[in-house]
Amino acid sequence: MKKIALLLLAFPLLFACGEAPTEKVEAPAERSESTKDIIAKMKLATDHHSYARPNEAKVTHLSWDASVDFSTKVIAGTATYAIQAKDSAERIILDIRELTIEQVTTNDGGAVEFEIGPEAEFLGQALSIPITSETNEISITYSSSPEAEALLWVEGEDPFLFTQSQAILARTWIPCQDSPGIRFTYDAKVSVPGGLLALMSAENPTEANEAGVYTFKMEQPIPSYLMALAVGNIAYAPVGDRTAVYATPDLIDAAKYEFEEMNDMLVAAEELYGDYAWGRYDLLILPAAFPFGGMENPRLTFATPTIIAGDRSLTSLVAHELAHSWSGNLVTNATWDDFWLNEGFTVYFEQRIMEAVYGRETSEMLATLSYQGLTVEVDEIMDLNPNDTHLKLHLQGRNPDDGMSAIAYDKGYFFLRLIEETVGREKFDAFLKEYFQGNAFKVMDTERFITYLKGELLTPEDEKTINLEAWIYGAGLPDNIPSVASDRLVEVDSALSEWSKGFIPTPELKWNDWAYQERYRFLSNLPESTTFDQMKDLDDSFGITQTGNNEVLFAWLEQSILHDYTPAYPRVETFLVDVGRRKFLTPLYRGMKETGKIDMARSIYEKARPNYHAVAYNTMDELLAE
Ligand code: BES
Ligand code: ZN
């Protein structure tokens, strides 16, 4: 990214990238006095993905007044921020991307002359607003572009709009200091077409009204990547006292049934690592075009409908997003280079919730599947860029989306599991609870975490056993990676090996007794030698092409592509046209590309692309380019 480097040289004042704000330190607790003091004095990592300079001037509260226009695909309105600045600060800098700024006013300057910097790839532009020592409020009137990358406008009889802000897309729909280290509270008033319901990552309404005007409040400070909005024909169904599901009317009953255990998960999570800090925990089922499985928007997780299987088998995703209410939303990665602090901790916590609610056997099956996925991905990334297998990433000058691999998630998970197994679960749990509570609403970077870990938990002996250096700053998977133990999946592996050699006839497989994890394990490990007839046998015996479990279906469609099992091709096409979840799309399109079916891939993609979110089509455009 030479372009950015040049800009930085040419405009040092305007374009020096922001530092996450230094934190105020509370009176330290006795035991941890020295560690906390040391950490407080450490310089926080610099966020290279924001123009903001929070050490000079930062936002503290947003009042957002906006209207949503489906016919023009534009969000327009006013973002009014309370700000905090050094007396000497002459400007406050926000991030914007493809926003049209109509006017900026300040409490003491009226309409002021703002400046907009040159555009950089991914980062957008700096919006620089002059301030004085008297300025405590700025107000920006603006509109978004129909191409705004955070937004997906789903057309049709029932229009639907949703946002996806993480990592640095919030700036495409709200001018903001778009850095995970900068937190603000917010309130909002949003106008949408009458009869549609609007929801945010905030205190939410439960019912649509004819005027289409809604107000919101988020009283806990959050970083911009957790700003979220959804608008559509959305119904509401309570699950527990503090939990509910929102979904389109056709899915609301199924969703209520599927996520009935949400409340148990919430209770289990609180028992592990302390009180839930956000009031309610609700779940919004989005259209299938949602590019991710889930997104931990505070108070309202956004989720793909592909986790509705009818049998509550894919709920680990909810455990994951719920866990983010602590890891990520409460203690937040300072920069996207520290992404593993969000996701690795969350996978660890997710596993612990799953173990508490469904038992160790289930959580070990999940851990085994994670391990399998991780080893495959590590091999792939080692070939491309071994540095990307470090837990601590180097994303400066790159799209932070590049950091979204199994490394942050599953290498992060196994690292934390190694610590647990080294110090013992009891000690580790006490440590984690204090980590979340003591750092609540603060940022964390990798170096601070290491200092904290060494100071509060590990003995020199533990450190030797674990080898932090290798895990965090080294490539690949260290030898001391914990081993997972799932008897059930070991049995599946031997059944697969026998079956593939023809020793077990297909109808004698225990397919119908298997949980989704066992089916997934079987299908995702089909040997290369699997024949068309074997594929057909599986399909005839168990109707896999018709399965309602999207994880199993995905594994099956991938194998169908790799083994030229043509009877499943129509399902490949309908799946890819209906579903926009990138985790499924990439392997399927890549499978077609790598097995000489690029024409099939392109012809399906042509139909499917208009339904995809930018996060998904940017990846597929690259994959399917000449
Ligand atoms: N926060 C992530 C999604 C994300 C990460 C969006 C980075 C944009 C940039 C979310 O919590 C997540 O990890 N989702 C996973 C599900 C999970 C069960 C691993 C997904 O969508 O696949
Ligand atoms: Zn996550």
XYZ file of C-alpha atoms in Angstrom, residues 13-330:
318
model
C -0.632 16.668 10.304
C -3.887 15.477 8.886
C -3.055 11.854 8.264
C -1.045 10.592 11.142
C -3.123 7.622 12.149
C -4.754 7.475 15.516
C -3.648 5.991 18.743
C -6.159 4.247 20.881
C -6.868 6.431 23.901
C -4.925 5.901 27.070
C -7.118 4.582 29.826
C -7.760 6.034 33.228
C -6.661 3.603 35.871
C -8.871 2.783 38.799
C -7.409 2.406 42.262
C -5.564 -0.881 41.832
C -6.601 -3.970 43.750
C -3.985 -5.209 46.210
C -2.932 -8.452 44.607
C -2.547 -7.015 41.134
C -1.137 -3.604 41.974
C 2.155 -3.921 40.205
C 0.853 -5.582 37.039
C -1.906 -3.047 36.646
C 0.527 -0.188 37.158
C 2.892 -1.573 34.594
C 0.110 -2.074 32.095
C -1.278 1.400 32.626
C 2.080 2.860 31.706
C 2.492 0.796 28.561
C 1.967 2.658 25.344
C -1.054 1.274 23.548
C -0.698 -0.054 20.043
C -1.423 2.393 17.229
C -4.498 1.727 15.106
C -3.401 2.042 11.494
C -6.927 1.679 10.203
C -8.350 4.960 11.437
C -7.502 8.594 10.798
C -8.735 9.578 14.252
C -6.294 10.997 16.801
C -8.089 10.308 20.061
C -5.214 11.566 22.184
C -6.036 15.036 20.849
C -9.785 14.874 20.446
C -12.278 12.069 20.733
C -16.001 11.504 20.637
C -17.855 10.380 23.770
C -21.533 10.325 22.798
C -23.471 10.165 19.537
C -26.973 11.476 18.903
C -27.974 10.126 15.540
C -30.997 11.405 13.648
C -31.453 9.637 10.348
C -33.880 8.431 7.743
C -33.668 5.320 5.649
C -34.773 5.526 2.019
C -35.156 2.194 0.245
C -35.917 3.737 -3.143
C -32.586 5.567 -3.344
C -30.655 3.197 -1.024
C -29.519 6.130 1.026
C -29.286 6.800 4.748
C -29.304 10.532 5.389
C -29.231 12.484 8.587
C -27.254 14.221 11.255
C -24.658 12.771 13.593
C -24.169 14.981 16.637
C -21.225 14.074 18.832
C -20.240 15.191 22.301
C -16.462 15.433 22.229
C -13.546 15.626 24.610
C -10.395 17.385 23.483
C -7.144 18.766 24.750
C -7.278 22.548 25.119
C -4.578 22.823 22.512
C -6.427 20.664 19.968
C -7.281 22.542 16.787
C -9.255 19.846 15.048
C -11.074 16.623 15.577
C -10.687 13.939 12.935
C -13.299 11.386 11.967
C -13.340 8.604 9.408
C -15.692 8.694 6.438
C -15.955 6.577 3.332
C -18.106 7.528 0.357
C -20.204 9.827 2.526
C -21.501 13.138 1.239
C -20.959 15.747 3.930
C -23.501 18.569 3.630
C -22.636 20.687 6.616
C -20.719 20.634 9.878
C -21.575 22.844 12.831
C -20.047 23.151 16.293
C -21.542 24.488 19.509
C -19.270 27.512 19.484
C -18.452 28.041 15.790
C -21.760 27.650 13.952
C -21.240 26.238 10.481
C -17.503 25.575 10.240
C -15.168 24.946 7.347
C -14.334 21.310 7.423
C -11.729 19.543 5.300
C -11.906 16.176 3.611
C -8.637 14.383 2.892
C -7.751 12.255 -0.109
C -9.199 8.798 -0.399
C -7.181 5.735 0.517
C -8.124 2.178 -0.320
C -10.232 0.553 2.451
C -9.705 3.515 4.753
C -11.750 6.133 2.993
C -11.092 9.727 3.957
C -10.326 11.865 6.978
C -12.973 14.402 7.908
C -11.179 17.161 9.754
C -13.288 19.577 11.774
C -11.828 22.735 13.324
C -12.454 23.092 17.046
C -11.495 25.479 19.849
C -11.023 24.940 23.550
C -14.744 25.802 23.881
C -15.998 23.147 21.491
C -17.834 20.280 23.147
C -20.260 19.329 20.413
C -20.011 18.802 16.666
C -22.834 18.086 14.299
C -22.442 16.539 10.853
C -25.211 16.483 8.284
C -24.531 13.859 5.639
C -25.805 11.098 3.408
C -24.475 7.660 2.549
C -23.790 6.271 -0.905
C -26.003 3.578 -2.476
C -22.768 1.591 -2.743
C -21.951 1.866 0.984
C -20.138 -1.372 1.768
C -21.624 -1.905 5.205
C -25.175 -1.942 3.877
C -27.180 -4.603 2.153
C -30.509 -3.508 0.748
C -32.567 -6.599 0.073
C -35.200 -5.819 -2.543
C -38.530 -7.497 -3.112
C -42.005 -7.438 -1.690
C -40.639 -7.158 1.832
C -37.607 -4.914 1.665
C -34.900 -5.467 4.251
C -31.813 -3.471 5.168
C -29.008 -4.532 7.449
C -25.576 -3.175 8.299
C -22.317 -5.038 8.917
C -19.804 -2.595 10.384
C -16.922 -4.764 11.564
C -14.108 -4.228 10.870
C -13.930 -0.764 9.283
C -17.225 -0.335 7.459
C -19.114 1.772 10.026
C -17.563 4.788 8.321
C -19.586 4.011 5.164
C -22.874 4.796 6.922
C -21.998 7.102 9.855
C -19.132 9.572 10.132
C -17.256 8.237 13.160
C -13.923 7.657 14.821
C -13.808 4.173 13.436
C -11.259 2.591 15.729
C -11.989 -0.236 18.172
C -10.207 1.635 20.969
C -12.588 4.604 20.913
C -15.883 4.088 22.734
C -19.013 6.190 22.880
C -22.585 5.888 24.093
C -25.399 6.712 21.705
C -29.015 7.545 21.209
C -30.814 7.574 17.895
C -33.999 8.512 16.143
C -34.517 6.661 12.894
C -37.291 7.064 10.292
C -38.057 4.148 8.015
C -40.962 3.321 5.682
C -44.171 3.058 7.737
C -44.969 -0.440 8.975
C -41.370 -1.690 8.912
C -39.519 -2.250 12.177
C -36.088 -0.761 12.854
C -33.631 -2.331 15.308
C -30.193 -1.284 16.488
C -27.401 -2.492 18.770
C -29.295 -0.748 21.557
C -32.470 -0.750 23.612
C -34.991 -1.854 21.017
C -38.688 -1.653 20.189
C -40.595 -4.924 19.837
C -43.289 -3.836 17.427
C -43.519 -1.903 14.188
C -45.556 1.285 13.950
C -47.265 2.970 11.032
C -45.214 6.161 11.295
C -42.000 4.164 11.018
C -40.202 6.345 13.561
C -38.158 4.681 16.301
C -35.873 5.823 19.082
C -32.911 3.955 20.531
C -30.532 4.203 23.425
C -27.204 2.518 24.126
C -26.045 3.481 27.587
C -22.825 1.493 27.666
C -19.941 2.914 25.646
C -19.169 0.878 22.517
C -16.681 1.118 19.659
C -18.023 2.059 16.211
C -17.669 -1.445 14.758
C -20.542 -2.466 17.032
C -22.927 0.122 15.556
C -25.693 -1.755 13.788
C -29.070 -1.160 12.172
C -31.629 -3.488 10.622
C -34.933 -2.544 8.996
C -37.598 -4.889 7.732
C -40.812 -6.737 8.273
C -39.656 -8.211 11.563
C -41.569 -10.100 14.250
C -40.657 -10.571 17.899
C -40.911 -13.606 20.188
C -39.683 -13.733 23.776
C -37.540 -16.696 24.836
C -36.718 -15.874 28.474
C -36.885 -12.850 30.765
C -33.830 -11.280 29.242
C -33.786 -12.962 25.849
C -35.882 -12.931 22.683
C -35.664 -13.613 18.975
C -36.521 -11.291 16.125
C -37.092 -12.722 12.634
C -39.233 -12.270 9.559
C -42.760 -13.598 10.230
C -42.176 -16.782 8.191
C -39.271 -17.778 10.453
C -40.307 -16.485 13.842
C -41.805 -19.724 15.203
C -38.908 -21.831 13.965
C -36.456 -19.333 15.454
C -38.188 -19.318 18.806
C -37.990 -23.115 18.951
C -34.417 -23.298 17.695
C -32.999 -20.846 20.220
C -35.008 -21.816 23.268
C -31.692 -22.584 25.044
C -30.422 -19.015 24.734
C -31.361 -18.305 28.290
C -29.449 -21.334 29.607
C -26.427 -20.155 27.678
C -26.671 -16.701 29.203
C -26.873 -18.160 32.705
C -23.943 -20.508 32.019
C -21.864 -17.626 30.673
C -22.523 -15.468 33.719
C -21.592 -18.330 36.016
C -18.267 -18.628 34.275
C -17.057 -15.071 33.920
C -19.361 -12.676 35.718
C -22.483 -10.620 35.162
C -23.772 -9.847 31.706
C -23.200 -6.122 31.283
C -25.681 -5.201 28.568
C -29.190 -5.698 29.969
C -30.997 -7.795 27.355
C -29.569 -10.378 24.966
C -31.689 -10.721 21.842
C -31.065 -12.427 18.528
C -32.047 -11.129 15.103
C -32.324 -13.639 12.263
C -31.339 -11.847 9.080
C -31.991 -12.680 5.426
C -29.757 -15.468 4.093
C -27.632 -12.882 2.310
C -25.934 -12.022 5.608
C -22.227 -12.575 4.857
C -21.322 -14.034 8.252
C -22.656 -16.645 10.595
C -23.159 -14.112 13.314
C -22.183 -10.647 14.465
C -22.044 -9.718 18.122
C -23.826 -6.382 17.948
C -24.420 -5.463 21.598
C -27.858 -6.394 22.967
C -28.802 -7.759 19.531
C -26.707 -10.427 17.845
C -27.228 -10.534 14.086
C -27.323 -14.086 12.715
C -27.704 -16.009 9.491
C -30.892 -18.060 9.061
C -28.678 -20.985 7.976
C -28.294 -21.949 11.647
C -31.979 -22.816 11.880
C -31.787 -26.588 11.417
C -35.027 -27.544 13.160
C -33.231 -29.569 15.827
C -31.159 -26.996 17.744
C -27.953 -28.545 16.445
C -26.229 -25.364 15.253
C -26.634 -23.194 18.331
C -22.913 -22.998 19.099
C -22.976 -19.902 16.946
C -25.230 -18.212 19.485
C -22.874 -19.305 22.280
C -20.080 -17.671 20.290
C -21.817 -14.341 19.736
C -23.045 -14.300 23.317
C -19.493 -14.885 24.557
C -18.446 -11.741 22.692
C -20.525 -9.801 25.210
C -17.437 -10.290 27.407
C -14.562 -10.963 25.002
C -14.663 -8.187 22.453
C -17.567 -6.039 23.533
C -16.423 -5.587 27.141
